[in-house]
PDB file of C-alpha atoms and ligand atoms in Angstrom:
ATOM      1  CA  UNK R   1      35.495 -22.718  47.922  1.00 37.00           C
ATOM      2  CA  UNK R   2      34.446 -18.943  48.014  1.00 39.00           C
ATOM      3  CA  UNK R   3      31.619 -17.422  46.633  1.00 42.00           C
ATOM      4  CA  UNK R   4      33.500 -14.836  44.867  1.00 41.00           C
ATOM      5  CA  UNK R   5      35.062 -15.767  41.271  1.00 37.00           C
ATOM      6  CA  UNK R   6      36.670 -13.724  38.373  1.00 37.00           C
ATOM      7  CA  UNK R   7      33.750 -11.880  36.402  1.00 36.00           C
ATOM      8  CA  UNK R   8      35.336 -13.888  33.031  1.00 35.00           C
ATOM      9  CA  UNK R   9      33.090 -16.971  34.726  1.00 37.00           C
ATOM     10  CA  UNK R  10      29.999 -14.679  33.148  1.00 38.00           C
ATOM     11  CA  UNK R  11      30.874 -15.232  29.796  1.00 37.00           C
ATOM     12  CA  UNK R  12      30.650 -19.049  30.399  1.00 38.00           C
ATOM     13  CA  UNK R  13      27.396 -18.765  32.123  1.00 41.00           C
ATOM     14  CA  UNK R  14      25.384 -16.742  28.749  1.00 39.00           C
ATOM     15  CA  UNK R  15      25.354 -20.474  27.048  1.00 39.00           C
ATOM     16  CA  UNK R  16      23.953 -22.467  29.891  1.00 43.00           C
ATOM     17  CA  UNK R  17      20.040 -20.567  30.533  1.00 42.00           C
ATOM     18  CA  UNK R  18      19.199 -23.478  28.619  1.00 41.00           C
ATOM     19  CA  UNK R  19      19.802 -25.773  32.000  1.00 41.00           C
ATOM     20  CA  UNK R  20      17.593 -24.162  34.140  1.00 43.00           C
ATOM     21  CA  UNK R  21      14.418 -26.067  33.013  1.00 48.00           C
ATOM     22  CA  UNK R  22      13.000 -26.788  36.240  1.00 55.00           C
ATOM     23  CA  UNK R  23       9.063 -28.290  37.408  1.00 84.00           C
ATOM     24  CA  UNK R  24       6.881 -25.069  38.603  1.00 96.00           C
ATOM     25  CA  UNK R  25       6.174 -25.122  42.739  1.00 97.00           C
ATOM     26  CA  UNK R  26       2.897 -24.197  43.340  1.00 97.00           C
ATOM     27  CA  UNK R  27       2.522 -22.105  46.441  1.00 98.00           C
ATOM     28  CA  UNK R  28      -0.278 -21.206  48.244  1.00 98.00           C
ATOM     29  CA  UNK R  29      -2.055 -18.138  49.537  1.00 98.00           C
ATOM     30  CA  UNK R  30      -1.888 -17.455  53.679  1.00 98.00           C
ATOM     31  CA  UNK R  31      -5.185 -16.327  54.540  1.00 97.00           C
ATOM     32  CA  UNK R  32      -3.378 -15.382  58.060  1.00 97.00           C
ATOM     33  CA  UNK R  33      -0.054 -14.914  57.463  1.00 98.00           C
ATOM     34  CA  UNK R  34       2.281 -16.901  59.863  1.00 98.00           C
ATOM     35  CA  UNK R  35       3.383 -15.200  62.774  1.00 98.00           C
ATOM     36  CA  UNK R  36       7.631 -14.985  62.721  1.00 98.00           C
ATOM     37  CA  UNK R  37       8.709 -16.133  65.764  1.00 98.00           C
ATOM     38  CA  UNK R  38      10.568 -19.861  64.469  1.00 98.00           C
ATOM     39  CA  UNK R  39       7.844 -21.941  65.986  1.00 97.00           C
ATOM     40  CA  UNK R  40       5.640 -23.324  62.463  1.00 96.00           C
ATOM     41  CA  UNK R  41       3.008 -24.522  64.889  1.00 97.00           C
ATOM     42  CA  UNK R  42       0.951 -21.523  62.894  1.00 98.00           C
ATOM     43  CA  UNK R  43      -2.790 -23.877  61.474  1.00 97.00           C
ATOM     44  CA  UNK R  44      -1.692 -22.065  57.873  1.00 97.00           C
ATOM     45  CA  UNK R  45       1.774 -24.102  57.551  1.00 98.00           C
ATOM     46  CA  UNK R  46      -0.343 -27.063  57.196  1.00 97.00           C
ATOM     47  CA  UNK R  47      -1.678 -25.918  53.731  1.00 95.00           C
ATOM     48  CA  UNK R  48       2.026 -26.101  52.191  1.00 97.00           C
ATOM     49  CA  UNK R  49       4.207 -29.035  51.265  1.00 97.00           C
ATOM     50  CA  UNK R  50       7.253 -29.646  52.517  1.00 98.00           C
ATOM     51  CA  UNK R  51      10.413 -29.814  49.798  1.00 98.00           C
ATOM     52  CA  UNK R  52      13.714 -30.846  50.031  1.00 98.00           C
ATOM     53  CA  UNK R  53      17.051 -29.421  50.449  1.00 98.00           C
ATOM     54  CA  UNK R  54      19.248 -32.194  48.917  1.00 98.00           C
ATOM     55  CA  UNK R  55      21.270 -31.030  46.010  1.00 98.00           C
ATOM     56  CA  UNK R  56      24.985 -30.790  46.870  1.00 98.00           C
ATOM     57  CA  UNK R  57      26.706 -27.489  45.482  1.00 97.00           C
ATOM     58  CA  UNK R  58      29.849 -27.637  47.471  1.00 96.00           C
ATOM     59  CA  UNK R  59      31.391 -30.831  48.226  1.00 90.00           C
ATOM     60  CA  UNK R  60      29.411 -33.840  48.627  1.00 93.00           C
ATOM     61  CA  UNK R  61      26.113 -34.490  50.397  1.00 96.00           C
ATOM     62  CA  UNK R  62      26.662 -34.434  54.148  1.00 97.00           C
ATOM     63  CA  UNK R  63      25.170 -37.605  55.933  1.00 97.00           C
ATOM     64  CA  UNK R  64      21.713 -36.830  57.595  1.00 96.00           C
ATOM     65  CA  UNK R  65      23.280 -35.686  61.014  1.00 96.00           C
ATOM     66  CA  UNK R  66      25.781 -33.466  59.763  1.00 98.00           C
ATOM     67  CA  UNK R  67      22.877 -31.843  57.628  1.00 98.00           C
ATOM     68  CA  UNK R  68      19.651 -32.144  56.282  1.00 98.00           C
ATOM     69  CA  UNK R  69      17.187 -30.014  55.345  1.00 98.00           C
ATOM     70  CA  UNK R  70      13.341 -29.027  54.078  1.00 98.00           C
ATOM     71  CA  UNK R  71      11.505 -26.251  53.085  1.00 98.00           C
ATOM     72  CA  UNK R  72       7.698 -25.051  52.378  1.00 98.00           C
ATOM     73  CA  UNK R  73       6.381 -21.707  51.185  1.00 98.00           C
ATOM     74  CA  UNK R  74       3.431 -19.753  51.545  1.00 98.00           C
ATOM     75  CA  UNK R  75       2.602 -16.108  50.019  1.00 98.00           C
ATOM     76  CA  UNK R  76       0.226 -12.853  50.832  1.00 98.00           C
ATOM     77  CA  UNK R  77       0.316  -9.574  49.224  1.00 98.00           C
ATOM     78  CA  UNK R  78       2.891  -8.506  51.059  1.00 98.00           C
ATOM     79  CA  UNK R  79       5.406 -11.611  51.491  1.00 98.00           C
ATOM     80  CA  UNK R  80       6.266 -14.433  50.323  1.00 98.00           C
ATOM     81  CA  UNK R  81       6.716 -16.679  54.077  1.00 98.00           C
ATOM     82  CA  UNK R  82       9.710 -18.908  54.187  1.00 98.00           C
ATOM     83  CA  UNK R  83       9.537 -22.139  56.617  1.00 98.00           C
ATOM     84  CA  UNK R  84      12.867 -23.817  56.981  1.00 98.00           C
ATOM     85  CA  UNK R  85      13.611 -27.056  58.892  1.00 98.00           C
ATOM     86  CA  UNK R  86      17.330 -28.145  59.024  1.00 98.00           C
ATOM     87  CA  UNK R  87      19.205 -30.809  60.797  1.00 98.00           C
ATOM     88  CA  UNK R  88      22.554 -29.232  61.525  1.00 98.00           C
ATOM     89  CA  UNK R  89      24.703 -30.635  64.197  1.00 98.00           C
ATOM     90  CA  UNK R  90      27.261 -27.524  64.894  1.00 98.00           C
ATOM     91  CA  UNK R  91      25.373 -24.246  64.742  1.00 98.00           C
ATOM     92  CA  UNK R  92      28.773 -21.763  63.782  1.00 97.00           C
ATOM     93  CA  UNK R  93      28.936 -18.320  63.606  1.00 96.00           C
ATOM     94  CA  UNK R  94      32.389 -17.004  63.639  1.00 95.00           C
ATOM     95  CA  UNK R  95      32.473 -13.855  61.576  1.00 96.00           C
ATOM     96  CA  UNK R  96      30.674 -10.926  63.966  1.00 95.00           C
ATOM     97  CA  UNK R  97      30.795  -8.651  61.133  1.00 97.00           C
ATOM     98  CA  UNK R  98      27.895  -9.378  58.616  1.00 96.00           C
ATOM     99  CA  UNK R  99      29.540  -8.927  55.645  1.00 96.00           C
ATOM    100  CA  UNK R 100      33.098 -10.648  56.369  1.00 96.00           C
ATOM    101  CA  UNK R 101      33.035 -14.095  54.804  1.00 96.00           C
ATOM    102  CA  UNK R 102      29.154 -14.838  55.621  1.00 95.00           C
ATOM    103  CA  UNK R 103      29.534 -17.459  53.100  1.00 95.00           C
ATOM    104  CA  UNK R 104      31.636 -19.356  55.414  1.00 96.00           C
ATOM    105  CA  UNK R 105      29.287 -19.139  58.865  1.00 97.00           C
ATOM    106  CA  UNK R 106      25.804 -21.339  58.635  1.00 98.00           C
ATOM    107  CA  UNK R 107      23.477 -19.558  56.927  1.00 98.00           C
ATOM    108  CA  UNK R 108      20.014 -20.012  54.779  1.00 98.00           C
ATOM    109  CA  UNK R 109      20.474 -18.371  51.576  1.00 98.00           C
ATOM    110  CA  UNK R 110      17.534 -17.615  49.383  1.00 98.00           C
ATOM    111  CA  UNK R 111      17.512 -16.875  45.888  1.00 98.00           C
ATOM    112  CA  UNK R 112      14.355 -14.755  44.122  1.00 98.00           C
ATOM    113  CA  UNK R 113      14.133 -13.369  40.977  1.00 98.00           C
ATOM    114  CA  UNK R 114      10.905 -11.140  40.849  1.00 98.00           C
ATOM    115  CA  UNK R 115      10.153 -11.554  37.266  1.00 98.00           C
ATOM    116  CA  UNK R 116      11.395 -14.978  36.526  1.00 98.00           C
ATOM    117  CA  UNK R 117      13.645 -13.816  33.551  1.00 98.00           C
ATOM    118  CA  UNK R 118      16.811 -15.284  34.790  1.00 98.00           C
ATOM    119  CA  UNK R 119      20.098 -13.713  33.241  1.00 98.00           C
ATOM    120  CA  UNK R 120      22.610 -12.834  35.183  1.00 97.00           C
ATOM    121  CA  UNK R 121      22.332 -10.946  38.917  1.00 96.00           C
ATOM    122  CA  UNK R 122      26.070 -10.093  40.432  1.00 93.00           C
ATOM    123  CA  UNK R 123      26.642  -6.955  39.297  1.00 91.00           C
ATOM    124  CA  UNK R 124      22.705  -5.748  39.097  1.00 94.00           C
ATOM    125  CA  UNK R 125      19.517  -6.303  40.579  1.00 96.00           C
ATOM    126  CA  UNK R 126      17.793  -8.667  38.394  1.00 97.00           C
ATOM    127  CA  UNK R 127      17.919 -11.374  41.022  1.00 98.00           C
ATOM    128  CA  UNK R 128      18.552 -11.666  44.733  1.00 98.00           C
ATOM    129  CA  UNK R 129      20.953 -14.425  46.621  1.00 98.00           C
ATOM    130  CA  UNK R 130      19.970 -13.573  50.141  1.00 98.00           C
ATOM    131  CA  UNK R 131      22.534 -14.939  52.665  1.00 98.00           C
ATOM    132  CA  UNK R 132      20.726 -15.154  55.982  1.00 98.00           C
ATOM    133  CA  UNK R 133      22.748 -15.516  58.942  1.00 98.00           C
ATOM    134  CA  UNK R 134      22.614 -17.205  62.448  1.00 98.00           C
ATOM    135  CA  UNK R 135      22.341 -13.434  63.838  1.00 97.00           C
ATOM    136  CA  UNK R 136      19.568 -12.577  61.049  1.00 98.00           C
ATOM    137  CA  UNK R 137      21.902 -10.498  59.188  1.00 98.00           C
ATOM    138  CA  UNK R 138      20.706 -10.379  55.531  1.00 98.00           C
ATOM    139  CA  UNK R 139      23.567 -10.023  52.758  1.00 98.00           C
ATOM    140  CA  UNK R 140      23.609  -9.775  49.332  1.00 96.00           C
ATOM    141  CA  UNK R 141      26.306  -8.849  46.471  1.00 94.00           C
ATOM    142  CA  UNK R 142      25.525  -5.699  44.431  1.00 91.00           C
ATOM    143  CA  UNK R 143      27.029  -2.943  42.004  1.00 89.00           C
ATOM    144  CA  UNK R 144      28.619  -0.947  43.588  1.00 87.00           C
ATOM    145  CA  UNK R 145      27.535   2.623  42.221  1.00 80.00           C
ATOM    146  CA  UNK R 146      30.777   4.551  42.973  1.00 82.00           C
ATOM    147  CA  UNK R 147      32.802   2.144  40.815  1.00 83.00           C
ATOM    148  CA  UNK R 148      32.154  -0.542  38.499  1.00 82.00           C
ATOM    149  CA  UNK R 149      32.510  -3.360  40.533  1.00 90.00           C
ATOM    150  CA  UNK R 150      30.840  -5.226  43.330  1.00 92.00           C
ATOM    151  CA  UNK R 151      30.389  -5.241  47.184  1.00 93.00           C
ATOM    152  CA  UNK R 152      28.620  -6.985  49.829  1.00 95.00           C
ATOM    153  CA  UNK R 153      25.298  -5.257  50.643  1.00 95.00           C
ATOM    154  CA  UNK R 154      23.402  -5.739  53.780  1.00 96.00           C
ATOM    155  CA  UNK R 155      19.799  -6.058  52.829  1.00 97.00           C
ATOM    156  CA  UNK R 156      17.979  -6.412  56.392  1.00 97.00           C
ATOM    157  CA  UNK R 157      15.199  -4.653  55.796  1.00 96.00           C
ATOM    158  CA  UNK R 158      14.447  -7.399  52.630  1.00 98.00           C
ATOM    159  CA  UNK R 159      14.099 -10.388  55.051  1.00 98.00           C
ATOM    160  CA  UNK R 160      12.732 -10.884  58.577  1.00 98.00           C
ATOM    161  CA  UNK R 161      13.360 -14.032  60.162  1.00 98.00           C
ATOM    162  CA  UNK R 162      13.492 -16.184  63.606  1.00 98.00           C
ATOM    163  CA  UNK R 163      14.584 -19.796  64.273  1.00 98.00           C
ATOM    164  CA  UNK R 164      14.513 -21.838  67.691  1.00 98.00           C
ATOM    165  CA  UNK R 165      16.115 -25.013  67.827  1.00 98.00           C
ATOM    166  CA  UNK R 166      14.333 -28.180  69.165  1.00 98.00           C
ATOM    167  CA  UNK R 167      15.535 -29.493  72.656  1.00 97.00           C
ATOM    168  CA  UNK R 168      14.761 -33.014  71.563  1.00 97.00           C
ATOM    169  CA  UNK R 169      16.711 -35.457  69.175  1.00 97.00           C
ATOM    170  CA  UNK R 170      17.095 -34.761  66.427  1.00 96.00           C
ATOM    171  CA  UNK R 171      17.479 -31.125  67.809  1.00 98.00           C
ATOM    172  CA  UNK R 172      16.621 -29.218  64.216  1.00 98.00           C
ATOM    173  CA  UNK R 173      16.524 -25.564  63.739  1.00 98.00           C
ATOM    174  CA  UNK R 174      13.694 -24.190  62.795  1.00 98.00           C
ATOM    175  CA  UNK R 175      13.785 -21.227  60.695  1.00 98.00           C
ATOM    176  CA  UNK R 176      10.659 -18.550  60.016  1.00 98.00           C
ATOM    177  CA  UNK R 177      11.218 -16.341  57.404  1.00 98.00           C
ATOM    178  CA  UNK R 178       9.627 -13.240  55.716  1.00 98.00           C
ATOM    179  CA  UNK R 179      10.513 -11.931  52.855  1.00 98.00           C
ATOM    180  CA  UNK R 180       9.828  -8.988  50.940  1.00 98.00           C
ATOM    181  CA  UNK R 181      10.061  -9.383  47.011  1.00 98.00           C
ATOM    182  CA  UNK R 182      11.816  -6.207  45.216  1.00 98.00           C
ATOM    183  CA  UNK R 183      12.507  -5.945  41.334  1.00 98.00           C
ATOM    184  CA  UNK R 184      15.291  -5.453  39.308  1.00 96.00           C
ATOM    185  CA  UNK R 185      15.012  -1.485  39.597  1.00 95.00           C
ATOM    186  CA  UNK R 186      16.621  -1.865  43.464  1.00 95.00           C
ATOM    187  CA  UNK R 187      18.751   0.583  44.209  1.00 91.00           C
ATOM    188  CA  UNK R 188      20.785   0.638  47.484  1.00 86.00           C
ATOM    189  CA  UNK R 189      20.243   4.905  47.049  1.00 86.00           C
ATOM    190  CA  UNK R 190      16.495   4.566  46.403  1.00 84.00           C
ATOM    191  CA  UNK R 191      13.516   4.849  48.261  1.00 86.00           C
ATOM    192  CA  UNK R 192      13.268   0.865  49.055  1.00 81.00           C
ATOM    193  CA  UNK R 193       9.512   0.771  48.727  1.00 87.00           C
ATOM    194  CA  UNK R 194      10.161   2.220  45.206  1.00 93.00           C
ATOM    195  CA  UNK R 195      11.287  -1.204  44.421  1.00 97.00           C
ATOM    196  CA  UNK R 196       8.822  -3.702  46.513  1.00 97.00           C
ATOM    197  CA  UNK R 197       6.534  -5.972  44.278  1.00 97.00           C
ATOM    198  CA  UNK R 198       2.887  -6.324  45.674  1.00 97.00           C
ATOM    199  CA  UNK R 199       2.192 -10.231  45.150  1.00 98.00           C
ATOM    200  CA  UNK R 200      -0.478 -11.360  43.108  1.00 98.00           C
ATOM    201  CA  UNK R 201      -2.196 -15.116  42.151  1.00 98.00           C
ATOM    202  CA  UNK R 202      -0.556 -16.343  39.129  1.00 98.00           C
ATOM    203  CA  UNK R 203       2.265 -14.571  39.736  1.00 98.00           C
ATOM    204  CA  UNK R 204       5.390 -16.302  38.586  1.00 98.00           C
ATOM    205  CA  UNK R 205       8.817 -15.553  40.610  1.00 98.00           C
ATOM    206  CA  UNK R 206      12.093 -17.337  40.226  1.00 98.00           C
ATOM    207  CA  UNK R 207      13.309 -19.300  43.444  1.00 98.00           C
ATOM    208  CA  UNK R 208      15.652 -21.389  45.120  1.00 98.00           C
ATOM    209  CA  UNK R 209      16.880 -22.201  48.462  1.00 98.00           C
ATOM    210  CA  UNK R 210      20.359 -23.235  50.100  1.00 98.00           C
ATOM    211  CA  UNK R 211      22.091 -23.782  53.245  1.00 98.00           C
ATOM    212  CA  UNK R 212      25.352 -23.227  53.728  1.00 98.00           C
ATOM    213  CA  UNK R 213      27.035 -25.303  56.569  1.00 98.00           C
ATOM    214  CA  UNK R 214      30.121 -24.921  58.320  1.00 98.00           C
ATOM    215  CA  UNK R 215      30.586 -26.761  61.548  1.00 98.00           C
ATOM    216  CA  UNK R 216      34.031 -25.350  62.684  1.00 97.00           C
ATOM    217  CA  UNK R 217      36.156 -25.427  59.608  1.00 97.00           C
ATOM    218  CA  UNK R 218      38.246 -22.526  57.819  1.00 97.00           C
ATOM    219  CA  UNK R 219      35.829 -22.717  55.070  1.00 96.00           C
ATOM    220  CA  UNK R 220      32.290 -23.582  54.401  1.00 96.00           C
ATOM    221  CA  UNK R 221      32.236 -27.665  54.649  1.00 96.00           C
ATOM    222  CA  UNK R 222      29.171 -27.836  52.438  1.00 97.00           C
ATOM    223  CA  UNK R 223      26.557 -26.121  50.784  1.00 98.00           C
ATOM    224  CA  UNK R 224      22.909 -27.971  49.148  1.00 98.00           C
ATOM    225  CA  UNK R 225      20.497 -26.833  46.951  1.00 98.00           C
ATOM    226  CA  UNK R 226      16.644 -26.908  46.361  1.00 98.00           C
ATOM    227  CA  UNK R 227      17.436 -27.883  43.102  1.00 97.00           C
ATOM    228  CA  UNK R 228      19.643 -29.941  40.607  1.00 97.00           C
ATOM    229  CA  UNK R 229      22.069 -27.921  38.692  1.00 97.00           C
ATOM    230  CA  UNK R 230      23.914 -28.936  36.260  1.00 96.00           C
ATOM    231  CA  UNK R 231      28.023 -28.510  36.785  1.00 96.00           C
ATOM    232  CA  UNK R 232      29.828 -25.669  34.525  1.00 96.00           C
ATOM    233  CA  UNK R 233      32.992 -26.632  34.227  1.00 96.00           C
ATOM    234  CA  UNK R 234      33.216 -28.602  37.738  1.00 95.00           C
ATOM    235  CA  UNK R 235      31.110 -25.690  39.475  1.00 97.00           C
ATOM    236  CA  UNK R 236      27.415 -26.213  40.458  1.00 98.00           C
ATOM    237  CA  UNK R 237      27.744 -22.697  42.508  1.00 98.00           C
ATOM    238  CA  UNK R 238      26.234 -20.720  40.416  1.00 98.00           C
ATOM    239  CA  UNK R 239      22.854 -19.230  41.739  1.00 98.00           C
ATOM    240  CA  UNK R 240      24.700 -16.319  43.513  1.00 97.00           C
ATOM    241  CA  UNK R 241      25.495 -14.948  39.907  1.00 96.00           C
ATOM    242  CA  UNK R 242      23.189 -16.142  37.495  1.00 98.00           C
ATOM    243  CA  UNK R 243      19.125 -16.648  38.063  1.00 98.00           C
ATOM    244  CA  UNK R 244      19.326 -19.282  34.751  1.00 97.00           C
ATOM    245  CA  UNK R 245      19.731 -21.808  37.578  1.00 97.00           C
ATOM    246  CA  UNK R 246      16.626 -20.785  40.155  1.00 98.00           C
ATOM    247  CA  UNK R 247      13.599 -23.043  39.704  1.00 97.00           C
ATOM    248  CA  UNK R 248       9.957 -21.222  39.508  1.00 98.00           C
ATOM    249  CA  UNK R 249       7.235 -20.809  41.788  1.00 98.00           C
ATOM    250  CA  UNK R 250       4.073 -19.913  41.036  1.00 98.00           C
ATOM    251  CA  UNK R 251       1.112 -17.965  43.080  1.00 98.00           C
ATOM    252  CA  UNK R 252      -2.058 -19.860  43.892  1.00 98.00           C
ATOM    253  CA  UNK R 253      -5.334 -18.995  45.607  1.00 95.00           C
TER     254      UNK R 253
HETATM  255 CA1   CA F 301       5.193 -19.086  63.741  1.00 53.20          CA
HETATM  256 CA1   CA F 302      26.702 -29.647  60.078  1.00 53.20          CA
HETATM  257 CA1   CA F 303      14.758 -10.610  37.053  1.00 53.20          CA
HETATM  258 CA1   CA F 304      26.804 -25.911  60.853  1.00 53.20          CA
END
């Protein structure tokens, strides 16, 4: 299943903000922040708790092997710092060009919405659904401003990230991310610092994290969630269009 559907799914998705009642993740200040180099032996890690990946999106859940996953968050004034542990037994990168199917190679994808509003994010900026890939390519869809519709954006400059892989069993990836945390008033013709959000404590920002995993296949074999969402009409894939489904996060000293 693609990531890409009819815009007529949008009308479905203005009843359903309703479903996006989710707990509010605590995350803590980094009084260093973590250096970016996919090795969380960083002391400041320690201070964050680890949550799971284990929602199914796309297909069902894949046995522990095939993938599993975990996540923990920290945040300075500058970024909000993504750690990312995953179990994934085929690491698959087929597509060279970034924004050719990225859906379909293994990739983190992280979801923010600055100002928690929700509402709907394909064809503006109100939220983000970072896709970011083996190669650290950072993709997102956006309007396209010489038309009315969409197109694939790369958004590099929005996420940093490294990963090493662990040479003992059972051999996860670990993925260090950085992320910078722009609001709806993005424009792909703007001065991107225009944009940029300096963090604050208290600060409440819609979030969620996925992982897309293909191991070899035509198209994406999986893809899990930080959090439950509720099926519209069959489809739980749903964060890449609306932010009603994101959980929240909140800023704490
Ligand atoms: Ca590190
Ligand atoms: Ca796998
Ligand atoms: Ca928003
Ligand atoms: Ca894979």
């Amino acid at each position: 299943m693609k990531c890409i559907f009819p815009i007529v799914v949008l009308n479905v998705m203005a009843n359903t903000s309703a479903f996006a009642e989710q707990d509010i993740l605590d995350v803590n200040y980094a009084k260093r922040a973590p250096f970016i180099d996919g090795k969380s032996d960083d002391v400041e890690w320690g201070q964050s708790q680890w949550q799971n990946i284990n929602f199914p999106l796309i297909g069902a859940l894949p046995d522990s092997a095939d993938f599993s996953g975990k996540y923990r968050l920290l945040w300075d004034h500058g970024y909000l710092y993504l750690n990312v542990v995953v179990v994934d037994d085929v690491l698959y990168d087929r597509f060279p060009n970034p924004l050719e199917r990225y859906w379909d190679d293994d990739c983190v994808e992280i979801f923010i919405d600055e100002d928690a509003s929700g509402g709907e994010h394909l064809k503006t900026y109100n939220a983000f659904a970072y896709h970011v890939a083996l190669d650290g390519n950072v993709v997102d869809i956006g309007p396209d401003i010489s038309s009315d519709k969409t197109h694939f954006l790369l958004l590099n400059e929005h996420v940093s990230s490294r990963w090493s892989r662990s040479d003992k069993f059972p051999y996860e990836t670990n993925w260090e991310l950085k992320i910078q945390v722009h609001n709806d008033t993005f424009s792909s013709t703007n001065n991107p610092n225009k944009s940029r959000v300096n963090l604050d404590e208290n600060k409440k920002i819609g979030f969620m994290l996925a992982y897309c995993d293909n191991d070899g296949s035509e198209e994406r074999e999986s893809f899990v969630g930080s959090h439950y969402i509720e099926a519209v009409n069959g489809d739980k894939n749903l964060g890449y269009k609306t932010a009603d489904v994101f959980g929240i996060i909140k800023l704490v000293k």
